[in-house]
Structure formats: C-alpha cells, structure tokens
CSV table of C-alpha atoms and ligand atoms in Angstrom, one decimal:
chain,number,residue,atom,x,y,z
A,1,MET,CA,0.1,0.1,0.1
A,2,SER,CA,1.3,3.4,-0.9
A,3,LYS,CA,2.2,5.8,1.9
A,4,VAL,CA,-0.3,8.5,2.8
A,5,VAL,CA,0.6,12.3,2.7
A,6,PHE,CA,-1.2,15.0,4.1
A,7,SER,CA,-0.8,18.7,4.1
A,8,GLY,CA,-2.7,22.0,4.3
A,9,ILE,CA,-2.6,25.8,3.6
A,10,GLN,CA,-4.4,28.4,5.4
A,11,PRO,CA,-6.7,30.6,2.9
A,12,SER,CA,-5.8,33.7,5.2
A,13,GLY,CA,-4.0,35.9,2.7
A,14,ASN,CA,-2.2,35.6,-0.8
A,15,LEU,CA,0.4,32.8,-1.3
A,16,HIS,CA,3.9,33.5,-1.9
A,17,ILE,CA,7.1,32.1,-3.0
A,18,GLY,CA,7.8,30.6,0.9
A,19,ASN,CA,4.3,28.5,0.7
A,20,TYR,CA,5.4,27.4,-2.7
A,21,ILE,CA,9.2,26.6,-1.8
A,22,GLY,CA,8.4,25.3,1.4
A,23,ALA,CA,5.3,23.3,0.7
A,24,LEU,CA,3.7,23.4,-2.4
A,25,ASN,CA,6.6,22.4,-4.5
A,26,GLN,CA,7.0,19.5,-2.3
A,27,TRP,CA,3.7,18.1,-2.6
A,28,VAL,CA,3.7,18.1,-6.4
A,29,LYS,CA,6.7,15.7,-6.2
A,30,MET,CA,5.3,13.7,-3.8
A,31,GLN,CA,1.7,13.1,-5.2
A,32,ASP,CA,3.3,10.4,-8.1
A,33,SER,CA,4.2,7.7,-5.5
A,34,THR,CA,1.9,8.2,-2.5
A,35,GLU,CA,-1.8,8.6,-1.9
A,36,SER,CA,-1.8,12.5,-1.2
A,37,ILE,CA,-4.4,14.5,0.5
A,38,PHE,CA,-4.1,18.3,0.2
A,39,CYS,CA,-6.6,20.4,2.5
A,40,ILE,CA,-7.6,24.1,2.5
A,41,VAL,CA,-7.7,24.8,6.2
A,42,ASP,CA,-10.5,27.4,6.4
A,43,LEU,CA,-11.3,26.7,10.1
A,44,HIS,CA,-7.7,27.4,10.9
A,45,ALA,CA,-7.8,30.6,9.1
A,46,ILE,CA,-10.6,31.8,11.1
A,47,THR,CA,-8.4,31.7,14.4
A,48,VAL,CA,-7.6,35.4,13.4
A,49,PRO,CA,-10.2,37.9,12.0
A,50,GLN,CA,-11.2,37.4,8.3
A,51,ASP,CA,-13.6,39.4,5.9
A,52,PRO,CA,-16.5,36.7,5.3
A,53,VAL,CA,-16.6,37.7,1.6
A,54,GLN,CA,-13.0,37.6,1.1
A,55,LEU,CA,-12.7,34.1,2.8
A,56,LYS,CA,-15.0,32.4,0.5
A,57,GLU,CA,-12.9,34.1,-2.5
A,58,LYS,CA,-9.6,33.0,-0.9
A,59,VAL,CA,-10.6,29.3,-0.8
A,60,LEU,CA,-11.1,29.2,-4.3
A,61,GLU,CA,-8.1,31.1,-5.0
A,62,VAL,CA,-6.0,28.7,-3.1
A,63,ALA,CA,-7.6,25.7,-4.5
A,64,ALA,CA,-6.8,27.2,-8.1
A,65,LEU,CA,-3.3,27.8,-6.8
A,66,TYR,CA,-2.8,24.1,-5.8
A,67,LEU,CA,-3.8,23.0,-9.1
A,68,ALA,CA,-1.8,25.7,-11.1
A,69,CYS,CA,1.3,24.6,-9.1
A,70,GLY,CA,0.9,21.2,-10.2
A,71,ILE,CA,-1.3,19.4,-7.8
A,72,ASP,CA,-3.2,17.1,-10.1
A,73,PRO,CA,-6.7,16.0,-9.1
A,74,LYS,CA,-6.3,12.6,-10.8
A,75,LYS,CA,-3.3,12.1,-8.5
A,76,SER,CA,-4.3,13.9,-5.5
A,77,HIS,CA,-7.3,14.7,-3.4
A,78,ILE,CA,-8.1,18.6,-2.8
A,79,PHE,CA,-10.7,19.3,-0.5
A,80,VAL,CA,-11.8,22.3,2.1
A,81,GLN,CA,-11.8,21.4,5.8
A,82,SER,CA,-14.9,22.9,6.7
A,83,GLU,CA,-16.7,20.8,4.7
A,84,ASN,CA,-15.8,17.4,6.2
A,85,PRO,CA,-17.1,17.8,9.8
A,86,ASN,CA,-14.8,15.1,11.1
A,87,HIS,CA,-12.1,17.4,11.8
A,88,THR,CA,-13.9,19.2,14.2
A,89,SER,CA,-15.3,16.1,16.1
A,90,LEU,CA,-12.0,14.6,16.4
A,91,ALA,CA,-10.3,17.7,17.4
A,92,TRP,CA,-12.5,18.0,20.4
A,93,ILE,CA,-12.0,14.3,21.5
A,94,LEU,CA,-8.2,15.0,21.2
A,95,ASN,CA,-8.8,18.1,23.4
A,96,THR,CA,-9.7,16.0,26.2
A,97,ILE,CA,-6.2,14.5,26.3
A,98,THR,CA,-4.2,17.7,25.4
A,99,PRO,CA,-2.3,19.3,28.2
A,100,PHE,CA,-2.9,22.9,28.7
A,101,GLY,CA,0.9,23.6,29.4
A,102,GLN,CA,1.9,22.2,26.0
A,103,LEU,CA,-0.4,24.3,23.9
A,104,GLU,CA,0.7,27.3,26.3
A,105,ARG,CA,4.4,26.4,24.9
A,106,MET,CA,3.6,26.6,21.0
A,107,THR,CA,5.8,29.4,19.7
A,108,GLN,CA,3.1,30.2,16.8
A,109,PHE,CA,0.4,30.8,19.7
A,110,LYS,CA,2.7,33.1,21.4
A,111,ASP,CA,3.4,34.9,18.1
A,112,LYS,CA,-0.2,35.2,17.2
A,113,SER,CA,-1.7,36.2,20.3
A,114,GLU,CA,0.7,39.0,20.5
A,115,LYS,CA,-0.9,40.3,17.0
A,116,HIS,CA,-4.3,39.6,17.4
A,117,GLU,CA,-6.7,39.4,20.4
A,118,ALA,CA,-6.1,35.9,21.9
A,119,ASN,CA,-8.9,33.5,21.6
A,120,ALA,CA,-9.7,29.9,22.3
A,121,GLY,CA,-9.6,28.9,18.9
A,122,LEU,CA,-6.1,30.5,18.3
A,123,PHE,CA,-5.1,28.2,21.5
A,124,ASP,CA,-6.5,24.9,20.3
A,125,TYR,CA,-5.0,25.6,16.6
A,126,PRO,CA,-2.5,22.7,17.1
A,127,VAL,CA,-5.0,20.4,18.0
A,128,LEU,CA,-7.4,20.8,15.0
A,129,MET,CA,-4.1,20.5,13.0
A,130,ALA,CA,-3.5,17.1,14.8
A,131,ALA,CA,-6.9,15.8,14.2
A,132,ASP,CA,-6.6,16.7,10.2
A,133,ILE,CA,-3.2,14.5,10.4
A,134,LEU,CA,-4.5,11.8,12.2
A,135,LEU,CA,-8.1,11.1,10.6
A,136,TYR,CA,-6.1,10.1,7.7
A,137,GLN,CA,-3.7,7.6,9.0
A,138,THR,CA,-1.1,9.9,7.7
A,139,ASP,CA,2.5,8.7,6.9
A,140,GLU,CA,4.1,11.8,5.8
A,141,VAL,CA,3.3,15.5,6.4
A,142,PRO,CA,5.2,17.8,4.1
A,143,VAL,CA,5.6,21.4,5.6
A,144,GLY,CA,8.0,24.4,6.2
A,145,GLN,CA,10.1,24.5,9.4
A,146,ASP,CA,7.7,26.7,11.3
A,147,GLN,CA,5.1,23.7,11.6
A,148,LYS,CA,7.5,21.2,13.1
A,149,GLN,CA,6.7,22.0,16.9
A,150,HIS,CA,3.0,21.0,15.7
A,151,LEU,CA,3.8,18.0,14.3
A,152,GLU,CA,5.7,17.0,17.6
A,153,LEU,CA,2.3,17.8,19.5
A,154,THR,CA,0.5,15.7,16.7
A,155,ARG,CA,2.9,12.6,17.5
A,156,ASP,CA,2.6,13.2,21.3
A,157,LEU,CA,-1.0,13.4,21.1
A,158,ALA,CA,-1.5,10.0,18.8
A,159,GLU,CA,0.9,8.1,21.1
A,160,LYS,CA,-0.9,9.2,24.2
A,161,PHE,CA,-4.3,8.1,22.6
A,162,ASN,CA,-2.9,4.9,21.6
A,163,SER,CA,-1.4,3.9,24.8
A,164,LYS,CA,-4.6,4.9,26.8
A,165,PHE,CA,-7.3,3.5,24.4
A,166,GLY,CA,-5.2,0.9,22.3
A,167,GLN,CA,-3.4,1.2,18.9
A,168,THR,CA,-5.6,3.6,16.8
A,169,PHE,CA,-3.6,6.3,15.0
A,170,LYS,CA,-0.3,5.9,12.8
A,171,LEU,CA,2.5,8.3,14.2
A,172,PRO,CA,3.0,10.6,11.5
A,173,VAL,CA,6.4,11.8,10.3
A,174,PRO,CA,7.1,15.7,9.1
A,175,VAL,CA,8.9,16.0,5.8
A,176,ILE,CA,10.8,19.4,5.9
A,177,SER,CA,13.6,20.2,3.2
A,178,LYS,CA,16.5,21.1,4.5
A,179,GLU,CA,17.2,24.4,2.5
A,180,ALA,CA,14.1,25.4,1.5
A,181,ALA,CA,12.2,25.1,4.7
A,182,ARG,CA,12.4,28.4,5.7
A,183,ILE,CA,12.3,31.4,2.9
A,184,MET,CA,13.1,34.5,4.8
A,185,SER,CA,11.8,38.0,4.4
A,186,LEU,CA,13.2,40.2,1.5
A,187,GLN,CA,13.3,43.5,3.8
A,188,ASN,CA,14.2,41.6,7.1
A,189,PRO,CA,16.0,38.3,6.8
A,190,ASP,CA,15.9,37.4,10.5
A,191,ASN,CA,12.2,36.8,10.0
A,192,LYS,CA,10.3,34.0,7.7
A,193,MET,CA,8.4,35.5,4.6
A,194,SER,CA,4.9,35.5,5.6
A,195,LYS,CA,1.6,36.3,4.1
A,196,SER,CA,0.7,38.7,6.9
A,197,ASP,CA,3.9,40.9,6.6
A,198,THR,CA,2.8,44.7,6.5
A,199,ASN,CA,5.8,45.7,4.5
A,200,SER,CA,4.6,45.0,1.1
A,201,LEU,CA,8.0,44.7,-0.4
A,202,ALA,CA,9.1,41.6,2.1
A,203,THR,CA,7.1,39.0,0.4
A,204,ILE,CA,6.9,37.7,-3.4
A,205,TYR,CA,3.6,36.6,-4.0
A,206,LEU,CA,2.5,34.0,-6.7
A,207,LEU,CA,0.3,36.3,-8.3
A,208,ASP,CA,2.4,39.7,-8.5
A,209,SER,CA,3.2,41.5,-11.5
A,210,GLU,CA,6.3,41.0,-13.2
A,211,ASP,CA,7.0,44.9,-12.1
A,212,GLN,CA,6.1,44.0,-8.6
A,213,ILE,CA,8.6,41.0,-8.7
A,214,ARG,CA,11.4,42.9,-10.0
A,215,GLU,CA,11.1,45.6,-7.8
A,216,LYS,CA,10.9,43.4,-4.7
A,217,ILE,CA,14.3,41.9,-5.8
A,218,LYS,CA,15.7,44.8,-6.5
A,219,LYS,CA,15.4,46.2,-3.2
A,220,ALA,CA,15.8,43.0,-1.3
A,221,VAL,CA,18.1,43.8,1.7
A,222,THR,CA,21.8,42.1,1.5
A,223,ASP,CA,24.7,43.4,3.0
A,224,SER,CA,27.5,45.9,1.8
A,225,GLY,CA,29.3,43.6,-0.2
A,226,SER,CA,29.3,43.6,-4.0
A,227,GLN,CA,30.4,40.2,-5.4
A,228,ILE,CA,29.1,36.8,-4.6
A,229,SER,CA,31.6,34.7,-3.0
A,230,ARG,CA,30.9,31.2,-1.3
A,231,ASP,CA,32.4,31.9,2.0
A,232,ALA,CA,30.8,35.2,2.8
A,233,SER,CA,27.2,35.2,2.5
A,234,SER,CA,25.2,37.4,4.8
A,235,GLU,CA,21.4,36.0,5.5
A,236,GLY,CA,19.7,38.3,3.1
A,237,LEU,CA,21.9,37.1,0.1
A,238,SER,CA,22.0,33.4,1.1
A,239,ASN,CA,17.9,33.7,1.1
A,240,LEU,CA,17.9,34.8,-2.4
A,241,LEU,CA,20.3,32.3,-3.4
A,242,VAL,CA,18.3,29.7,-1.7
A,243,ILE,CA,15.1,30.9,-3.9
A,244,TYR,CA,17.4,30.8,-6.6
A,245,SER,CA,18.2,27.0,-6.3
A,246,ALA,CA,14.7,26.0,-5.1
A,247,LEU,CA,13.4,27.5,-8.4
A,248,LYS,CA,16.4,25.9,-10.7
A,249,ASP,CA,15.6,22.5,-8.7
A,250,TRP,CA,19.1,21.9,-7.6
A,251,ASP,CA,21.3,22.6,-4.7
A,252,LEU,CA,23.0,25.5,-3.3
A,253,ASN,CA,26.6,24.4,-4.4
A,254,LYS,CA,25.3,24.2,-8.0
A,255,THR,CA,24.1,27.9,-7.8
A,256,TYR,CA,27.4,29.1,-6.1
A,257,ASP,CA,29.1,27.5,-9.6
A,258,GLU,CA,27.0,29.3,-11.6
A,259,VAL,CA,27.1,32.6,-10.0
A,260,GLU,CA,30.4,33.2,-8.1
A,261,GLY,CA,32.1,36.1,-9.1
A,262,LYS,CA,29.1,37.9,-10.1
A,263,SER,CA,28.0,41.1,-8.8
A,264,TYR,CA,24.9,41.5,-6.5
A,265,GLY,CA,23.1,43.4,-8.9
A,266,GLU,CA,23.8,41.2,-11.9
A,267,PHE,CA,22.7,38.1,-9.6
A,268,LYS,CA,19.5,40.0,-8.7
A,269,ASN,CA,18.7,40.4,-12.5
A,270,LEU,CA,19.1,36.7,-13.0
A,271,LEU,CA,17.1,35.9,-10.0
A,272,ALA,CA,14.5,38.2,-11.2
A,273,ASP,CA,14.4,36.7,-14.4
A,274,LEU,CA,13.8,33.3,-13.1
A,275,VAL,CA,11.2,34.2,-10.8
A,276,VAL,CA,9.1,36.0,-13.6
A,277,LEU,CA,9.4,33.0,-15.6
A,278,HIS,CA,8.3,30.7,-13.0
A,279,LEU,CA,5.5,32.6,-11.9
A,280,SER,CA,4.2,33.6,-15.1
A,281,LYS,CA,3.8,29.9,-15.9
A,282,ILE,CA,2.0,29.8,-12.8
A,283,GLN,CA,-0.4,32.4,-13.2
A,284,LYS,CA,-1.4,31.5,-16.5
A,285,LYS,CA,-2.5,28.2,-15.4
A,286,TYR,CA,-4.2,29.9,-12.6
A,287,HIS,CA,-6.3,32.5,-14.5
A,288,GLU,CA,-7.3,29.6,-17.0
A,289,ILE,CA,-8.6,27.3,-14.0
A,290,ARG,CA,-10.0,30.0,-11.8
A,291,SER,CA,-12.2,31.2,-14.7
A,292,ASP,CA,-14.1,27.6,-14.7
A,293,GLU,CA,-15.4,27.9,-11.4
A,294,LYS,CA,-17.6,24.6,-12.1
A,295,ALA,CA,-14.8,22.5,-12.9
A,296,LEU,CA,-13.1,23.7,-9.7
A,297,ARG,CA,-15.9,23.3,-7.5
A,298,GLN,CA,-16.2,19.5,-8.8
A,299,VAL,CA,-12.5,19.0,-7.9
A,300,LEU,CA,-13.1,20.1,-4.2
A,301,GLY,CA,-16.6,18.1,-4.4
A,302,GLU,CA,-14.8,14.8,-5.4
A,303,GLY,CA,-12.1,15.7,-2.5
A,304,ARG,CA,-14.8,16.4,-0.2
A,305,ASP,CA,-16.5,13.0,-0.6
A,306,PHE,CA,-13.3,11.2,-0.4
A,307,ALA,CA,-12.3,12.9,2.7
A,308,ILE,CA,-15.4,12.2,4.6
A,309,GLU,CA,-15.5,8.5,3.4
A,310,LYS,CA,-11.8,7.9,4.4
A,311,SER,CA,-11.8,9.8,7.7
A,312,SER,CA,-15.1,8.7,9.0
A,313,GLN,CA,-13.4,5.1,9.5
A,314,THR,CA,-10.7,6.6,12.0
A,315,LEU,CA,-13.5,8.9,13.7
A,316,GLN,CA,-15.7,5.6,14.2
A,317,SER,CA,-13.0,3.7,15.8
A,318,VAL,CA,-11.9,6.6,18.1
A,319,LYS,CA,-15.5,7.2,18.9
A,320,GLU,CA,-16.0,3.5,20.1
A,321,LYS,CA,-12.8,3.3,22.0
A,322,VAL,CA,-13.9,6.7,23.9
A,323,GLY,CA,-17.3,5.0,24.7
A,324,LEU,CA,-19.3,7.7,22.4
A,325,VAL,CA,-21.5,5.9,20.0
B,1,ATP,P1,1.2,33.3,8.1
B,1,ATP,O1,2.3,34.0,7.4
B,1,ATP,O2,0.1,34.4,7.8
B,1,ATP,O3,1.5,32.7,9.3
B,1,ATP,P2,2.0,31.2,6.5
B,1,ATP,O4,2.4,32.3,5.3
B,1,ATP,O5,2.9,30.5,7.3
B,1,ATP,O6,0.9,32.0,7.1
B,1,ATP,P3,0.4,28.9,6.3
B,1,ATP,O7,-0.7,28.7,5.7
B,1,ATP,O8,0.3,29.0,7.8
B,1,ATP,O9,1.2,30.1,5.6
B,1,ATP,O10,1.6,27.9,5.7
B,1,ATP,C1,1.4,26.8,4.5
B,1,ATP,C2,2.7,26.3,4.1
B,1,ATP,O11,3.9,27.0,3.8
B,1,ATP,C3,3.5,25.6,5.6
B,1,ATP,O12,3.8,24.2,5.3
B,1,ATP,C4,4.1,26.3,5.8
B,1,ATP,O13,5.4,25.8,6.7
B,1,ATP,C5,4.9,26.8,4.6
B,1,ATP,N1,5.5,28.3,4.8
B,1,ATP,C6,4.8,29.5,5.3
B,1,ATP,N2,6.0,30.3,4.9
B,1,ATP,C7,7.1,29.8,4.6
B,1,ATP,C8,8.4,30.2,4.6
B,1,ATP,N3,8.7,31.6,4.5
B,1,ATP,N4,9.2,29.3,4.1
B,1,ATP,C9,9.1,28.3,3.6
B,1,ATP,N5,7.8,27.7,4.2
B,1,ATP,C10,6.9,28.2,4.5
B,2,LTN,N1,-0.8,25.1,10.5
B,2,LTN,C1,-0.4,24.7,9.0
B,2,LTN,C2,-1.5,24.6,8.3
B,2,LTN,C3,-2.2,23.2,8.4
B,2,LTN,C4,-1.6,22.0,8.3
B,2,LTN,C5,-2.4,21.0,8.7
B,2,LTN,C6,-0.2,21.7,7.6
B,2,LTN,C7,-3.6,23.0,9.1
B,2,LTN,N2,-3.7,21.8,9.1
B,2,LTN,C8,-2.2,19.6,8.6
B,2,LTN,C9,-0.2,20.3,7.5
B,2,LTN,C10,-1.0,19.3,8.2
B,2,LTN,C11,0.4,26.1,8.5
B,2,LTN,O1,0.9,25.9,7.7
B,2,LTN,N3,0.4,27.0,9.0
C-alpha cells in the first residue's frame, strides 16, 4: 500500500513563494508515489479575524493555485477542511487528552496572540491540526520548518491516545526540506517570509505582476558587499540564493558554481528573470483554472466525498474506543 501524505495551507491571505518553495513544490513531487491529500484549512484561518466575503474567495483562489502549481486532481485529493465535519469532531476528542501547558508552549500561539486578540480557537489551533493529520492515518506531512513543533504535538497526542485506548493512530513523520524550509522576508532576513507581513516589499506573492517581482528583488536587503562569494554570504543574500536554487531545482552548490564572482546586481537580475518566468507559468494556469469555477468546485466536491469517507473510518474507531456511539 502506498504511503498517505497530508498537508494544508490556510486561505488567510495571498500565497507567496515561501509557501510554494517550502510546501507546495514538495507536494507536487510527492503526489506521484503516494496517496496525497491536500486541504484548504479554512477553520484554521478563522482563528484570526477574516472578512467573510474575502474568505470565500480566498478558498477558491488557494484551490486554483494548488492546481496551477502542479497538484493534479487525478493523482491527489483536494478539499476544504470545513466541508468535512470529522475534523472538528476528532479535534474535540483530542482536546480531552491535550495538556494545557503543551499548548501554551507553542511558538505560533505566542506570536499570533501578541498580534491579535487571543481566542480559544487560536490556542487550540494545533489540536485541530493534529486531527486533520491523524484522521487519515497519515504517514508523511510535508511542511515548512515553522510547523515542526505542531507535528511534535500531533505525534505526542497520537502516542498518548494509542497507549490509553489501544492502537488507533499511525504516527506521522514531518517532511521538511533542508534548504528550502524557511524562506525569509526580503526586507528583514531574520523573519520568515509571511502572508501577513505589513511591509509590501518583504514578500513575493504568487500572483504578483512582473514589475512588482522585479522591484521587490531589486530592493531586497543584502549586505554592503558587491560580489558573490561562497564563504561570505550574509543572511539576506543566502536567502536569495536559496530561492534561486529551489526554483532551478538544484542544490546551493550548483548555484554558487553558476553565480560566484557575479555582482549582486547581476545576480538579482538573473533571479528576477527566473522568478518572473516561473510565476508567469503558474499565473497563466491559475487564470485558466479560476475562470472555470464549475470545474474547480467539482474537484473540491470529489475531494470532500473522498475525505469524508476515508476519515469516517478513523473517527468511528476513535468514538468506539472512547465510549461514544
Ligand atoms: P502566515 O504568514 O499568515 O502565518 P504562512 O505564510 O505561514 O501564514 P501557512 O498557511 O501558515 O502560511 O503555511 C502554509 C505552508 O507554507 C506551511 O507548510 C508552512 O510551513 C509553509 N511556509 C509558510 N511560510 C514559509 C516560508 N517563509 N518558508 C518556507 N515555508 C513556508
Ligand atoms: N498550520 C499549518 C496549516 C495546517 C496543516 C494541517 C499543515 C493545518 N492543518 C495539517 C499540515 C497538515 C500551517 O502551515 N500554518
């Protein structure tokens, strides 16, 4: 039997090249050899305030971007989290074995509750994520580095449930690519590139225009050096080199072989050409897919039916073990 892969992205803003390089690009590579399930996690998105009309639109936008980036509905299942009620049912049950202190230690909760009014959903976010994953007896979860702590909690909860009630859940393994797992902000290379950055130059969005892409790369923060050299790369410059390598689909060494000795300006031009080329292909497909909403909704409908069917088996067994029928 092939391995089960599960992952998700929140429809909480515009997807960016960090999401693409850290997550989506890996998903595309995994879908050929696994049973892949990719979710649009709208219930996670509402843990911070969302505009209801925009949220509906973003769900479809993210779905269309999944497809445009190469997720193939013939190979993968794509669905919207809130369309499968089993996620919230399992999350509630897992809540009852989740130590309060462990949730308090979650970095993402600490960060987000500083920026927004903390609510119980934000606190409980990782338990819903554990439910997402455990419902499908998932083997592998491809994510960016920032999600590692949530995956550790997921494994802890699965182990705890299994030892308390008998073997029920598979223990999922995070798949985090070494170099591309943490694409940094173009303006502040100490922070990760993020959907919610207030500095519009910090993030390259998948739907940015050519001019926007070129401007952001041109203004990306580096150091005061002028020529690329293997042994003296600042964080800002290494981030650009990592983006270049990821889009070329080769390792950092090969990028150095190609660009060592070039001026920062020359390299930035090369990078801008590459990003523009790469994103223009994605954007072309995106606009085609997004303009046929009926077909898109059909993909999501098939994904939902599959997700409900597959996850109901796990939920049923959990309920029986806990004493709920
Ligand atoms: P926000 O910035 O609003 O917190 P986000 O950009 O982190 O959101 P998510 O939906 O939380 O987006 O993440 C989707 C996936 O993209 C996750 O697997 C996450 O680890 C990955 N990811 C997000 N940002 C980056 C990044 N800068 N580099 C690499 N991977 C990333
Ligand atoms: N928290 C994740 C999104 C997410 C997820 C999941 C990722 C929700 N449920 C299950 C993998 C598996 C994030 O990327 N911020």
